[in-house]
Amino acid sequence: MDLRLKDQVFLVTGGIKGIGKGIVLSLAGEGAIPVILDRNDLPDDYRTELDNLGATYEVISIDLNDTDKIAPIVNNVHQKYGRINGIVNNAGTNDNRDLETTTWQEFEQSIHGNLTHYYELVHASVGFLKESQGAVLNIGSKTALTGQGKTSAYAAAKGAVLGLTREWAAALAADEVRVNAIVVAEAWTPLYQKWIQSFGDENEQEARLQSITQNIPLGQRMTTVEEIGDTAAFLLSSRSSHTTGQFVFVDGGYVHLDRALTIE
Ligand code: NAP
């Protein structure tokens, strides 16, 4: 299926690594123009991958915690390309700010890093999205629905991401701007690798990974960033033209299917 994304311009936060990279490569593979907003530079092998796809792309260096810098970037991108067809709010970090030891100041700081730039990027782009009848895709987390036990601030931010997905879908339906979320459970990314490494030596990491993947119904394996990228490209495309306000779980059935499935 041709997703009809050729030459469409998408802003993708956190597009240098992990899930964001998966989304950028899927969009580029469809002939879209990904504009990456990230605090890291583009590594050479990634540049080669994009060049091999014949992609037009751009990397804009920004720490998204610097919220005031977002609107000028959006305006510059619109001025340069003459359109913005979609937004992918993806950058974020599960920073394990737990209930017992986290001060409200630390809580607020974490919310700022995981939520405020989601709002500001869409706030700054909304006029351009109405112009293009574009799409917004928010990357969420299972923690908003299942909890994780030690991550109050992140779970709160990701809960708000789902709330904003519904709110923006309602606010923008009359303008034909669609807003959806992909909910991720366990995807192998640099962030995830860092988290697994916190469990100890290689054997301990392997044991932890095994205990997680055995509970993922579809294939007892992690979700790949390519699987998330391909779903993202579809949701951003006009091929999903009557889908809005939805939470799409790209998680191998982890959140919704019967846990007993994995017990033989
Ligand atoms: P990742 O491997 O760390 O990649 C995220 C990218 O975003 C990195 O390049 C990161 O830079 C960048 N970034 C983060 N905060 C930024 C900021 N304030 N300004 C600019 N760039 C920033 O993470 P990931 O695992 O792909 O996660 C992507 C999204 O999926 C997040 O919202 C996360 O909560 C969500 N998610 C992931 C999983 C999973 O299993 N991986 C599960 C549920 C939800 P640095 O490396 O410098 O931080």
GROMACS .gro file of C-alpha atoms in nm, residues 5-6 155 158:
model
    4
    5LEU     CA    1   0.337   1.040   0.242
    6LYS     CA    2   0.577   1.161  -0.028
  155ALA     CA    3   0.331   0.750   3.490
  158LYS     CA    4   0.213   0.941   3.027
   0.00000   0.00000   0.00000
